[in-house]
Amino acid sequence: MEFSRISSVLLLCVFVFLSSSVSISSASEEEKEYVLTLDHSNFSEIVSKHNFIVVEFYAPWCGHCQQLAPEYEKAASALSSHDPAIVLAKVDANAEENKEFVEKFEIQGFPTIKILRNGGENIQEYKGPREADGIVTYLKKQVGPASYEIKTSEDVESLIDHKKIFIVGIFPKFSGEEYDNFMILAEKLRSDYDFGHTTNPELIPRGESTITKPTLRLLKPFDELFVDSKEFNVEAMEKFIEEASTPLVTLFDQSPEYAVFLSKYFESAEAKVMFLVDYNHDKIDNFKSLYHEVAGLYKGKGLHFLIGNVADSQGVFQYFGVKEDQAPVLILQDTEGVNYVKPNVEVSQIVPWLKDYTEGKLKPFIKSEPIPEKNDEPVKVVVAKSLREMVLDSKKNVLLEIYAPWCGHCKKLAPILDEVAVSFEKDPSVVIAKLDGTQNDIPSDTFDVKGYPSLYFRSASGKFTSYDGNRTKEDIIDFIHKNIEPVSESLRDEL
């Protein structure tokens, strides 16, 4: 059985959200006037008038969006006096009337911020900070040149942040195919990295200073600190940057300057290995040394490695359904989203456990809440451990809701499902049930969960149907009556 997983982008959001406290505040009416409100009626018209506009796609119920709101407003206020003014806008992506035009932006989580250039023809991800000062600094760079010329040591000081990746094009002269391709690359990747170009390699703080041919140099705050390439084909440069900017071992560090590395890790299509350990462990040096060595051995072989301190990784534990007392723990998520877990790992067990994974010898780890001792409410509680018995192999007619506790639509639906369940109380062949999709793994070969709540009906004969109708008591009951099937005689005798 194959189990579904949340998208990588949302996975990162979940980890960060659960690993930090969320302070929700609201902006005053006076502050809100700086952010334009867009919707289906004015979006295209307003965007088409701007060469550069920043749009936040949000949902009213989203805690992250509520946390971002006052910072976004402050940034909008500060940037309104920039020359030229930098416009910030927002769209309620959850509103039904906006969903049709929002779909083309492929929003996978809230809030998502996009930079729209040239009247909306060029769309880039915003990958900067989420606090006002950081937003302002990041966006001012985005409206400036894609790459800045480095002429003096003062330019180096102002442009190169030694805690971040910086990409430098070193040229004998600012002309020719190599230089032109570098500028194309800088424009294409400007929302991801900072770029500079120079004719004086002696100014660059790391690497050879006697360069005579065009050179692409990537400065980074980890591993070998800098890497050079002489290849100036745009596609080849992108591949070089992608590989060189990925740490051998990513740190689960939530500081703003490290956000790009975490994003790259979780957005990677390759399998992910996570090692969570108490940094005060008496063998921490041995763990870290061996883990880095192993990551080096698997480099280029489809595994990306991350290490995190237990104290900073509560969200990771909660998402995967692992307990903190199981640390040091290895968690591996493969390319299909299937998880494998090695709890209370010893230094000597890391290498053989990964070898067993590559040889297909490990059994998947299934996240599940405990089976409830009492399950006597009208809507029955299903968990991963009871899903097969209560739904997949059930001989009854089962309506299953897959929900999230934080979801506003789920909260609104809850009392309606209670009423539906009560209406079928005298029919033991019908079960109304719910499963928390955030706390239990869900088989992706049966359920295609793209949002919450998701409703599925399994008839007594095993026929699965998703419910996409109106979420009223009457419509749901009518749907069940149209799809209900008689149970077997043996089961009817038991009932």
CSV table of C-alpha atoms in Angstrom, one decimal:
chain,number,residue,atom,x,y,z
A,1,MET,CA,0.0,0.0,0.0
A,2,GLU,CA,1.4,3.4,-1.0
A,3,PHE,CA,0.8,6.3,1.3
A,4,SER,CA,0.3,9.9,0.2
A,5,ARG,CA,2.3,12.8,1.5
A,6,ILE,CA,1.9,16.6,1.7
A,7,SER,CA,3.8,18.5,-1.0
A,8,SER,CA,7.4,19.5,-0.3
A,9,VAL,CA,6.5,23.2,-0.1
A,10,LEU,CA,3.8,22.5,2.4
A,11,LEU,CA,6.1,20.1,4.2
A,12,LEU,CA,8.5,22.9,4.9
A,13,CYS,CA,5.7,25.2,6.0
A,14,VAL,CA,4.4,22.6,8.4
A,15,PHE,CA,7.9,22.0,9.9
A,16,VAL,CA,8.5,25.7,10.4
A,17,PHE,CA,5.0,26.4,11.7
A,18,LEU,CA,5.1,23.6,14.2
A,19,SER,CA,8.6,24.4,15.3
A,20,SER,CA,7.9,28.0,16.2
A,21,SER,CA,5.3,29.9,18.2
A,22,VAL,CA,2.8,31.9,16.1
A,23,SER,CA,1.9,35.3,17.3
A,24,ILE,CA,-1.2,36.6,15.5
A,25,SER,CA,-1.8,40.3,15.3
A,26,SER,CA,-3.8,42.5,13.0
A,27,ALA,CA,-3.0,45.7,11.2
A,28,SER,CA,-5.0,48.8,11.7
A,29,GLU,CA,-7.3,50.1,9.0
A,30,GLU,CA,-4.9,53.0,8.4
A,31,GLU,CA,-2.0,50.6,7.6
A,32,LYS,CA,-4.1,48.4,5.3
A,33,GLU,CA,-4.5,51.1,2.7
A,34,TYR,CA,-0.9,50.6,1.5
A,35,VAL,CA,-1.6,47.0,0.3
A,36,LEU,CA,-3.8,46.8,-2.8
A,37,THR,CA,-6.7,44.3,-2.6
A,38,LEU,CA,-7.1,42.4,-5.8
A,39,ASP,CA,-9.8,40.0,-6.9
A,40,HIS,CA,-11.3,38.5,-10.1
A,41,SER,CA,-12.7,41.8,-11.1
A,42,ASN,CA,-9.6,44.0,-11.1
A,43,PHE,CA,-6.6,41.6,-11.0
A,44,SER,CA,-5.7,41.6,-14.7
A,45,GLU,CA,-6.3,45.3,-15.2
A,46,ILE,CA,-4.1,46.4,-12.2
A,47,VAL,CA,-1.3,43.9,-12.9
A,48,SER,CA,-1.1,44.9,-16.5
A,49,LYS,CA,-0.3,48.5,-15.5
A,50,HIS,CA,2.8,47.6,-13.5
A,51,ASN,CA,6.2,46.5,-14.6
A,52,PHE,CA,6.8,45.3,-11.1
A,53,ILE,CA,4.2,44.3,-8.5
A,54,VAL,CA,4.3,41.9,-5.6
A,55,VAL,CA,1.2,39.8,-4.9
A,56,GLU,CA,0.4,37.8,-1.8
A,57,PHE,CA,-2.0,34.9,-2.2
A,58,TYR,CA,-3.6,34.2,1.2
A,59,ALA,CA,-6.4,32.5,3.0
A,60,PRO,CA,-8.3,34.3,5.8
A,61,TRP,CA,-8.1,31.3,8.1
A,62,CYS,CA,-4.3,30.7,7.7
A,63,GLY,CA,-2.3,31.5,10.8
A,64,HIS,CA,0.8,32.2,8.8
A,65,CYS,CA,-1.1,34.7,6.7
A,66,GLN,CA,-2.4,36.5,9.8
A,67,GLN,CA,1.2,36.6,11.2
A,68,LEU,CA,2.5,38.0,7.9
A,69,ALA,CA,-0.2,40.7,7.5
A,70,PRO,CA,1.2,43.5,9.7
A,71,GLU,CA,4.7,42.9,8.4
A,72,TYR,CA,3.5,43.0,4.8
A,73,GLU,CA,1.6,46.2,5.6
A,74,LYS,CA,4.6,47.9,7.2
A,75,ALA,CA,6.7,46.9,4.1
A,76,ALA,CA,4.1,48.3,1.8
A,77,SER,CA,4.1,51.6,3.6
A,78,ALA,CA,7.9,51.9,3.5
A,79,LEU,CA,8.1,50.9,-0.2
A,80,SER,CA,5.4,53.3,-1.2
A,81,SER,CA,7.9,56.1,-1.0
A,82,HIS,CA,10.6,54.3,-3.0
A,83,ASP,CA,11.4,55.8,-6.3
A,84,PRO,CA,9.8,54.3,-8.3
A,85,ALA,CA,7.1,53.1,-5.8
A,86,ILE,CA,7.1,49.3,-5.2
A,87,VAL,CA,3.5,48.1,-5.1
A,88,LEU,CA,2.4,45.3,-2.8
A,89,ALA,CA,-1.0,43.6,-3.2
A,90,LYS,CA,-3.0,40.7,-1.9
A,91,VAL,CA,-5.6,38.2,-3.1
A,92,ASP,CA,-7.9,36.0,-1.1
A,93,ALA,CA,-7.0,32.8,-2.9
A,94,ASN,CA,-9.6,30.9,-0.8
A,95,ALA,CA,-12.5,33.0,-2.2
A,96,GLU,CA,-14.6,31.0,-4.6
A,97,GLU,CA,-14.9,33.8,-7.1
A,98,ASN,CA,-11.1,34.1,-7.3
A,99,LYS,CA,-10.2,30.4,-7.7
A,100,GLU,CA,-10.4,30.3,-11.5
A,101,PHE,CA,-7.7,32.9,-12.1
A,102,VAL,CA,-5.7,31.9,-9.1
A,103,GLU,CA,-5.2,28.3,-10.4
A,104,LYS,CA,-2.7,29.4,-13.0
A,105,PHE,CA,-0.3,30.5,-10.3
A,106,GLU,CA,-0.1,26.9,-8.9
A,107,ILE,CA,-0.6,28.0,-5.3
A,108,GLN,CA,0.4,25.0,-3.0
A,109,GLY,CA,0.2,26.7,0.4
A,110,PHE,CA,-0.5,29.9,2.2
A,111,PRO,CA,0.8,32.5,2.2
A,112,THR,CA,2.4,32.4,-1.3
A,113,ILE,CA,4.1,35.6,-2.6
A,114,LYS,CA,4.7,36.1,-6.3
A,115,ILE,CA,6.7,38.8,-8.1
A,116,LEU,CA,5.0,39.8,-11.3
A,117,ARG,CA,7.1,41.6,-13.9
A,118,ASN,CA,6.3,43.2,-17.2
A,119,GLY,CA,2.5,43.4,-16.7
A,120,GLY,CA,2.4,39.9,-15.3
A,121,GLU,CA,4.2,38.2,-18.3
A,122,ASN,CA,7.1,37.2,-16.1
A,123,ILE,CA,6.2,35.4,-12.8
A,124,GLN,CA,8.8,34.6,-10.1
A,125,GLU,CA,8.6,33.2,-6.6
A,126,TYR,CA,9.3,35.5,-3.7
A,127,LYS,CA,11.9,33.8,-1.7
A,128,GLY,CA,12.8,36.5,0.8
A,129,PRO,CA,12.2,37.2,4.5
A,130,ARG,CA,8.8,37.5,6.0
A,131,GLU,CA,9.4,40.5,8.3
A,132,ALA,CA,9.0,44.1,7.2
A,133,ASP,CA,12.7,45.2,7.1
A,134,GLY,CA,13.7,42.0,5.3
A,135,ILE,CA,10.9,42.3,2.8
A,136,VAL,CA,11.9,45.9,2.0
A,137,THR,CA,15.6,45.1,1.6
A,138,TYR,CA,14.8,42.0,-0.6
A,139,LEU,CA,12.4,43.9,-2.9
A,140,LYS,CA,14.6,46.9,-3.4
A,141,LYS,CA,17.2,44.5,-4.7
A,142,GLN,CA,14.6,42.9,-7.0
A,143,VAL,CA,13.8,46.2,-8.7
A,144,GLY,CA,17.5,47.1,-9.1
A,145,PRO,CA,19.9,45.5,-11.6
A,146,ALA,CA,19.9,41.7,-11.7
A,147,SER,CA,23.6,41.8,-11.2
A,148,TYR,CA,25.7,44.6,-9.7
A,149,GLU,CA,29.1,45.6,-10.9
A,150,ILE,CA,31.9,45.1,-8.3
A,151,LYS,CA,34.5,47.8,-8.8
A,152,THR,CA,35.8,48.5,-5.3
A,153,SER,CA,36.3,46.8,-1.9
A,154,GLU,CA,33.4,48.9,-0.7
A,155,ASP,CA,31.2,47.2,-3.3
A,156,VAL,CA,32.3,43.8,-1.9
A,157,GLU,CA,31.4,44.8,1.6
A,158,SER,CA,27.9,46.1,0.6
A,159,LEU,CA,27.0,43.3,-1.8
A,160,ILE,CA,28.5,40.0,-0.5
A,161,ASP,CA,26.9,38.5,2.6
A,162,HIS,CA,29.2,35.8,3.8
A,163,LYS,CA,26.2,34.0,5.4
A,164,LYS,CA,24.5,33.6,2.0
A,165,ILE,CA,25.3,32.3,-1.5
A,166,PHE,CA,26.6,34.9,-3.9
A,167,ILE,CA,27.3,34.3,-7.6
A,168,VAL,CA,30.0,36.3,-9.4
A,169,GLY,CA,30.7,36.5,-13.1
A,170,ILE,CA,34.4,37.4,-13.7
A,171,PHE,CA,35.1,38.7,-17.2
A,172,PRO,CA,38.1,40.3,-19.0
A,173,LYS,CA,35.5,42.7,-20.5
A,174,PHE,CA,31.7,43.2,-20.2
A,175,SER,CA,30.8,42.0,-23.6
A,176,GLY,CA,30.6,38.7,-25.5
A,177,GLU,CA,28.5,35.6,-25.4
A,178,GLU,CA,29.6,34.6,-21.9
A,179,TYR,CA,28.8,38.0,-20.4
A,180,ASP,CA,25.4,38.1,-22.2
A,181,ASN,CA,24.5,34.6,-21.0
A,182,PHE,CA,25.5,35.5,-17.5
A,183,MET,CA,23.1,38.5,-17.5
A,184,ILE,CA,20.3,36.3,-18.8
A,185,LEU,CA,21.0,33.8,-16.0
A,186,ALA,CA,21.0,36.6,-13.4
A,187,GLU,CA,17.7,37.9,-14.5
A,188,LYS,CA,16.2,34.4,-14.5
A,189,LEU,CA,17.4,33.5,-11.0
A,190,ARG,CA,17.4,36.9,-9.4
A,191,SER,CA,14.7,35.9,-6.9
A,192,ASP,CA,16.8,33.0,-5.7
A,193,TYR,CA,20.3,34.4,-5.5
A,194,ASP,CA,22.3,37.6,-5.4
A,195,PHE,CA,24.6,38.3,-8.4
A,196,GLY,CA,27.6,40.5,-9.1
A,197,HIS,CA,30.1,40.9,-12.0
A,198,THR,CA,33.6,42.2,-12.2
A,199,THR,CA,36.7,42.5,-14.3
A,200,ASN,CA,38.9,42.5,-11.2
A,201,PRO,CA,39.1,39.0,-9.6
A,202,GLU,CA,41.4,40.3,-6.9
A,203,LEU,CA,38.4,41.9,-5.2
A,204,ILE,CA,36.6,38.6,-4.7
A,205,PRO,CA,37.3,37.4,-1.2
A,206,ARG,CA,37.7,33.7,-2.1
A,207,GLY,CA,39.2,31.8,-5.0
A,208,GLU,CA,42.0,32.4,-7.6
A,209,SER,CA,42.8,36.1,-8.4
A,210,THR,CA,44.8,35.4,-11.6
A,211,ILE,CA,41.9,34.6,-13.8
A,212,THR,CA,42.2,35.4,-17.5
A,213,LYS,CA,39.1,33.6,-19.0
A,214,PRO,CA,35.4,34.2,-18.1
A,215,THR,CA,34.7,32.4,-14.9
A,216,LEU,CA,31.5,31.8,-12.9
A,217,ARG,CA,32.2,31.7,-9.2
A,218,LEU,CA,29.8,30.6,-6.5
A,219,LEU,CA,30.6,31.8,-3.0
A,220,LYS,CA,28.8,29.9,-0.2
A,221,PRO,CA,28.9,29.6,3.6
A,222,PHE,CA,29.3,25.9,3.8
A,223,ASP,CA,31.4,22.9,2.6
A,224,GLU,CA,34.3,24.1,0.3
A,225,LEU,CA,33.2,27.8,0.5
A,226,PHE,CA,33.6,28.5,-3.3
A,227,VAL,CA,33.3,26.7,-6.6
A,228,ASP,CA,34.3,27.8,-10.1
A,229,SER,CA,32.9,26.9,-13.5
A,230,LYS,CA,34.1,27.9,-17.0
A,231,GLU,CA,30.8,26.8,-18.7
A,232,PHE,CA,28.6,29.7,-19.8
A,233,ASN,CA,25.7,27.9,-21.5
A,234,VAL,CA,22.6,29.2,-19.5
A,235,GLU,CA,21.3,25.7,-18.9
A,236,ALA,CA,24.7,24.4,-17.8
A,237,MET,CA,25.1,27.3,-15.4
A,238,GLU,CA,21.7,26.6,-13.9
A,239,LYS,CA,22.7,23.0,-13.3
A,240,PHE,CA,26.0,24.0,-11.8
A,241,ILE,CA,24.4,26.5,-9.4
A,242,GLU,CA,21.7,24.0,-8.4
A,243,GLU,CA,24.4,21.4,-7.5
A,244,ALA,CA,26.9,23.7,-6.0
A,245,SER,CA,24.4,25.6,-3.8
A,246,THR,CA,23.1,22.4,-2.1
A,247,PRO,CA,24.9,21.7,1.2
A,248,LEU,CA,26.3,18.2,1.6
A,249,VAL,CA,24.2,18.2,4.9
A,250,THR,CA,21.5,20.8,5.3
A,251,LEU,CA,21.0,22.2,8.8
A,252,PHE,CA,17.5,22.5,10.1
A,253,ASP,CA,18.1,26.1,10.9
A,254,GLN,CA,15.2,28.5,10.8
A,255,SER,CA,17.2,31.7,10.7
A,256,PRO,CA,16.2,33.9,7.7
A,257,GLU,CA,19.5,33.6,5.9
A,258,TYR,CA,19.2,29.8,5.9
A,259,ALA,CA,15.6,29.7,4.5
A,260,VAL,CA,16.8,29.2,0.9
A,261,PHE,CA,18.8,26.1,1.9
A,262,LEU,CA,15.8,24.5,3.6
A,263,SER,CA,13.6,25.4,0.7
A,264,LYS,CA,16.0,23.7,-1.7
A,265,TYR,CA,16.2,20.6,0.5
A,266,PHE,CA,12.4,20.1,0.9
A,267,GLU,CA,11.7,21.1,-2.8
A,268,SER,CA,14.2,18.5,-4.0
A,269,ALA,CA,12.7,15.6,-6.0
A,270,GLU,CA,15.2,13.2,-4.5
A,271,ALA,CA,14.9,11.0,-1.4
A,272,LYS,CA,15.4,12.9,1.9
A,273,VAL,CA,17.3,11.6,4.9
A,274,MET,CA,16.8,13.4,8.2
A,275,PHE,CA,18.8,12.9,11.3
A,276,LEU,CA,17.4,14.4,14.5
A,277,VAL,CA,19.8,14.3,17.5
A,278,ASP,CA,20.2,16.2,20.8
A,279,TYR,CA,23.2,18.5,20.2
A,280,ASN,CA,24.2,17.9,23.8
A,281,HIS,CA,24.5,14.2,23.3
A,282,ASP,CA,27.8,12.8,24.6
A,283,LYS,CA,28.5,11.3,21.2
A,284,ILE,CA,27.4,14.3,19.1
A,285,ASP,CA,30.9,14.8,17.5
A,286,ASN,CA,31.0,11.2,16.4
A,287,PHE,CA,27.4,11.4,15.0
A,288,LYS,CA,28.1,14.6,13.1
A,289,SER,CA,31.4,13.4,11.7
A,290,LEU,CA,30.1,10.1,10.5
A,291,TYR,CA,26.8,11.6,9.1
A,292,HIS,CA,28.8,14.1,7.0
A,293,GLU,CA,31.1,11.3,5.8
A,294,VAL,CA,28.0,9.2,4.8
A,295,ALA,CA,26.4,12.1,3.0
A,296,GLY,CA,29.6,12.5,1.0
A,297,LEU,CA,29.5,8.8,0.0
A,298,TYR,CA,26.0,9.1,-1.2
A,299,LYS,CA,26.5,12.4,-3.0
A,300,GLY,CA,25.0,12.2,-6.5
A,301,LYS,CA,23.2,8.9,-5.7
A,302,GLY,CA,19.7,10.3,-5.0
A,303,LEU,CA,19.8,11.0,-1.3
A,304,HIS,CA,19.8,14.4,0.3
A,305,PHE,CA,20.8,14.7,4.0
A,306,LEU,CA,19.6,17.0,6.8
A,307,ILE,CA,20.5,17.2,10.5
A,308,GLY,CA,18.5,18.9,13.2
A,309,ASN,CA,18.7,19.5,16.9
A,310,VAL,CA,15.9,17.8,18.8
A,311,ALA,CA,15.1,21.1,20.6
A,312,ASP,CA,14.4,22.8,17.3
A,313,SER,CA,12.6,20.0,15.5
A,314,GLN,CA,9.3,19.6,17.2
A,315,GLY,CA,7.5,20.1,13.9
A,316,VAL,CA,9.4,17.3,12.3
A,317,PHE,CA,8.6,14.9,15.1
A,318,GLN,CA,4.9,15.8,14.9
A,319,TYR,CA,4.6,15.6,11.2
A,320,PHE,CA,6.2,12.1,11.0
A,321,GLY,CA,4.5,10.8,14.1
A,322,VAL,CA,7.8,10.1,15.9
A,323,LYS,CA,8.4,10.7,19.6
A,324,GLU,CA,11.2,12.9,20.9
A,325,ASP,CA,12.3,10.1,23.2
A,326,GLN,CA,13.1,8.0,20.1
A,327,ALA,CA,16.0,10.4,19.3
A,328,PRO,CA,18.6,10.0,18.0
A,329,VAL,CA,16.4,9.1,15.1
A,330,LEU,CA,16.9,8.6,11.3
A,331,ILE,CA,13.9,9.4,9.1
A,332,LEU,CA,14.0,8.7,5.4
A,333,GLN,CA,11.3,9.8,2.9
A,334,ASP,CA,11.6,8.3,-0.5
A,335,THR,CA,10.7,9.8,-3.9
A,336,GLU,CA,7.2,8.4,-3.6
A,337,GLY,CA,6.6,9.9,-0.2
A,338,VAL,CA,7.0,6.6,1.7
A,339,ASN,CA,8.7,7.0,5.1
A,340,TYR,CA,11.2,4.8,6.9
A,341,VAL,CA,12.2,5.4,10.6
A,342,LYS,CA,15.2,4.1,12.7
A,343,PRO,CA,14.6,5.2,16.3
A,344,ASN,CA,17.3,5.4,19.1
A,345,VAL,CA,20.0,4.9,16.5
A,346,GLU,CA,23.6,4.2,17.5
A,347,VAL,CA,26.6,5.6,15.6
A,348,SER,CA,27.4,2.2,14.3
A,349,GLN,CA,23.9,1.7,12.9
A,350,ILE,CA,23.7,4.6,10.4
A,351,VAL,CA,25.7,3.0,7.6
A,352,PRO,CA,24.0,-0.5,7.7
A,353,TRP,CA,20.5,1.1,8.0
A,354,LEU,CA,21.0,3.2,4.8
A,355,LYS,CA,22.5,0.2,3.1
A,356,ASP,CA,19.4,-1.8,3.9
A,357,TYR,CA,17.3,1.0,2.4
A,358,THR,CA,19.2,1.0,-0.8
A,359,GLU,CA,18.8,-2.8,-1.0
A,360,GLY,CA,15.0,-2.6,-0.4
A,361,LYS,CA,15.1,-4.4,3.0
A,362,LEU,CA,13.4,-1.8,5.1
A,363,LYS,CA,9.7,-1.8,6.0
A,364,PRO,CA,7.8,1.5,5.7
A,365,PHE,CA,6.8,3.4,8.8
A,366,ILE,CA,3.1,4.2,8.9
A,367,LYS,CA,2.2,7.3,11.0
A,368,SER,CA,-1.0,6.7,13.0
A,369,GLU,CA,-2.8,8.1,16.0
A,370,PRO,CA,-3.7,5.4,18.6
A,371,ILE,CA,-7.0,3.5,18.0
A,372,PRO,CA,-9.5,5.2,20.3
A,373,GLU,CA,-10.6,3.1,23.3
A,374,LYS,CA,-14.1,4.5,23.0
A,375,ASN,CA,-15.6,5.2,19.6
A,376,ASP,CA,-19.3,5.8,20.5
A,377,GLU,CA,-19.9,9.3,19.0
A,378,PRO,CA,-22.2,9.5,15.9
A,379,VAL,CA,-19.2,10.2,13.6
A,380,LYS,CA,-16.7,7.4,14.1
A,381,VAL,CA,-13.0,8.1,14.5
A,382,VAL,CA,-10.7,6.3,12.0
A,383,VAL,CA,-6.9,6.3,12.3
A,384,ALA,CA,-4.3,4.8,10.0
A,385,LYS,CA,-4.1,1.6,12.1
A,386,SER,CA,-7.9,1.1,11.9
A,387,LEU,CA,-8.4,2.4,8.3
A,388,ARG,CA,-8.4,-1.1,6.7
A,389,GLU,CA,-10.8,-2.7,9.2
A,390,MET,CA,-13.2,0.2,9.4
A,391,VAL,CA,-13.1,1.4,5.8
A,392,LEU,CA,-11.1,-0.4,3.2
A,393,ASP,CA,-12.2,-4.0,4.2
A,394,SER,CA,-15.6,-2.9,5.7
A,395,LYS,CA,-18.7,-4.7,4.3
A,396,LYS,CA,-20.8,-1.6,5.3
A,397,ASN,CA,-21.4,1.6,3.4
A,398,VAL,CA,-18.9,4.2,4.7
A,399,LEU,CA,-18.8,7.9,4.2
A,400,LEU,CA,-15.3,9.1,5.3
A,401,GLU,CA,-14.2,12.6,5.8
A,402,ILE,CA,-10.4,13.4,5.7
A,403,TYR,CA,-9.9,16.6,7.5
A,404,ALA,CA,-7.4,18.9,9.2
A,405,PRO,CA,-8.0,20.3,12.7
A,406,TRP,CA,-7.0,23.8,11.7
A,407,CYS,CA,-9.1,23.9,8.5
A,408,GLY,CA,-12.0,26.4,8.7
A,409,HIS,CA,-14.1,24.5,6.1
A,410,CYS,CA,-13.7,21.3,8.2
A,411,LYS,CA,-14.9,23.0,11.3
A,412,LYS,CA,-17.9,24.3,9.4
A,413,LEU,CA,-18.6,20.8,8.1
A,414,ALA,CA,-18.3,19.0,11.5
A,415,PRO,CA,-21.8,19.7,12.9
A,416,ILE,CA,-23.3,18.9,9.5
A,417,LEU,CA,-21.7,15.5,9.5
A,418,ASP,CA,-22.9,14.9,13.0
A,419,GLU,CA,-26.5,15.5,11.8
A,420,VAL,CA,-25.9,13.2,8.9
A,421,ALA,CA,-24.6,10.5,11.2
A,422,VAL,CA,-27.6,10.9,13.6
A,423,SER,CA,-30.0,10.6,10.7
A,424,PHE,CA,-28.5,7.1,9.9
A,425,GLU,CA,-28.3,5.9,13.5
A,426,LYS,CA,-31.1,3.4,12.9
A,427,ASP,CA,-29.3,2.0,9.8
A,428,PRO,CA,-26.3,-0.1,11.0
A,429,SER,CA,-25.3,-0.7,7.4
A,430,VAL,CA,-24.2,3.0,7.1
A,431,VAL,CA,-21.1,4.5,8.9
A,432,ILE,CA,-20.2,8.1,8.9
A,433,ALA,CA,-16.5,8.5,9.9
A,434,LYS,CA,-13.6,11.0,10.0
A,435,LEU,CA,-9.8,10.7,9.8
A,436,ASP,CA,-7.3,13.4,10.7
A,437,GLY,CA,-5.2,13.7,7.6
A,438,THR,CA,-2.4,15.6,9.4
A,439,GLN,CA,-1.9,12.9,12.0
A,440,ASN,CA,-2.4,9.7,9.9
A,441,ASP,CA,-0.8,8.4,6.7
A,442,ILE,CA,-3.3,7.9,3.9
A,443,PRO,CA,-3.0,5.3,1.1
A,444,SER,CA,-2.5,7.4,-2.1
A,445,ASP,CA,-3.5,4.5,-4.3
A,446,THR,CA,-7.1,4.9,-2.9
A,447,PHE,CA,-7.4,8.5,-1.8
A,448,ASP,CA,-6.3,11.5,-3.9
A,449,VAL,CA,-6.3,14.2,-1.2
A,450,LYS,CA,-5.6,17.6,-2.6
A,451,GLY,CA,-7.2,19.6,0.2
A,452,TYR,CA,-9.3,19.5,3.3
A,453,PRO,CA,-12.0,18.4,3.8
A,454,SER,CA,-12.1,15.5,1.3
A,455,LEU,CA,-15.1,13.2,1.4
A,456,TYR,CA,-15.2,9.7,0.1
A,457,PHE,CA,-17.9,7.0,0.0
A,458,ARG,CA,-17.1,3.3,0.0
A,459,SER,CA,-20.1,1.1,-0.8
A,460,ALA,CA,-20.8,-2.2,0.8
A,461,SER,CA,-19.4,-3.9,-2.3
A,462,GLY,CA,-16.2,-1.9,-2.2
A,463,LYS,CA,-16.9,0.8,-4.8
A,464,PHE,CA,-15.1,4.1,-4.0
A,465,THR,CA,-16.6,7.5,-5.0
A,466,SER,CA,-15.4,10.9,-4.1
A,467,TYR,CA,-18.1,13.4,-2.9
A,468,ASP,CA,-17.9,16.8,-4.6
A,469,GLY,CA,-21.4,18.0,-4.0
A,470,ASN,CA,-22.7,20.8,-1.8
A,471,ARG,CA,-21.8,20.4,1.9
A,472,THR,CA,-25.3,20.5,3.3
A,473,LYS,CA,-27.0,17.9,5.4
A,474,GLU,CA,-29.7,17.3,2.7
A,475,ASP,CA,-27.2,17.0,-0.2
A,476,ILE,CA,-24.9,14.6,1.6
A,477,ILE,CA,-27.8,12.4,2.8
A,478,ASP,CA,-29.2,12.3,-0.8
A,479,PHE,CA,-25.8,11.3,-2.1
A,480,ILE,CA,-25.6,8.4,0.4
A,481,HIS,CA,-29.1,7.2,-0.5
A,482,LYS,CA,-28.2,7.2,-4.2
A,483,ASN,CA,-24.9,5.2,-3.6
A,484,ILE,CA,-25.9,2.9,-0.8
A,485,GLU,CA,-25.8,-0.8,-1.4
A,486,PRO,CA,-27.3,-3.7,0.6
A,487,VAL,CA,-25.0,-5.5,2.9
A,488,SER,CA,-24.4,-9.3,2.7
A,489,GLU,CA,-26.8,-11.6,4.4
A,490,SER,CA,-24.2,-12.8,6.9
A,491,LEU,CA,-23.4,-9.3,7.9
A,492,ARG,CA,-27.1,-8.4,8.1
A,493,ASP,CA,-27.6,-11.2,10.5
A,494,GLU,CA,-24.7,-9.9,12.7
A,495,LEU,CA,-26.2,-6.4,12.6
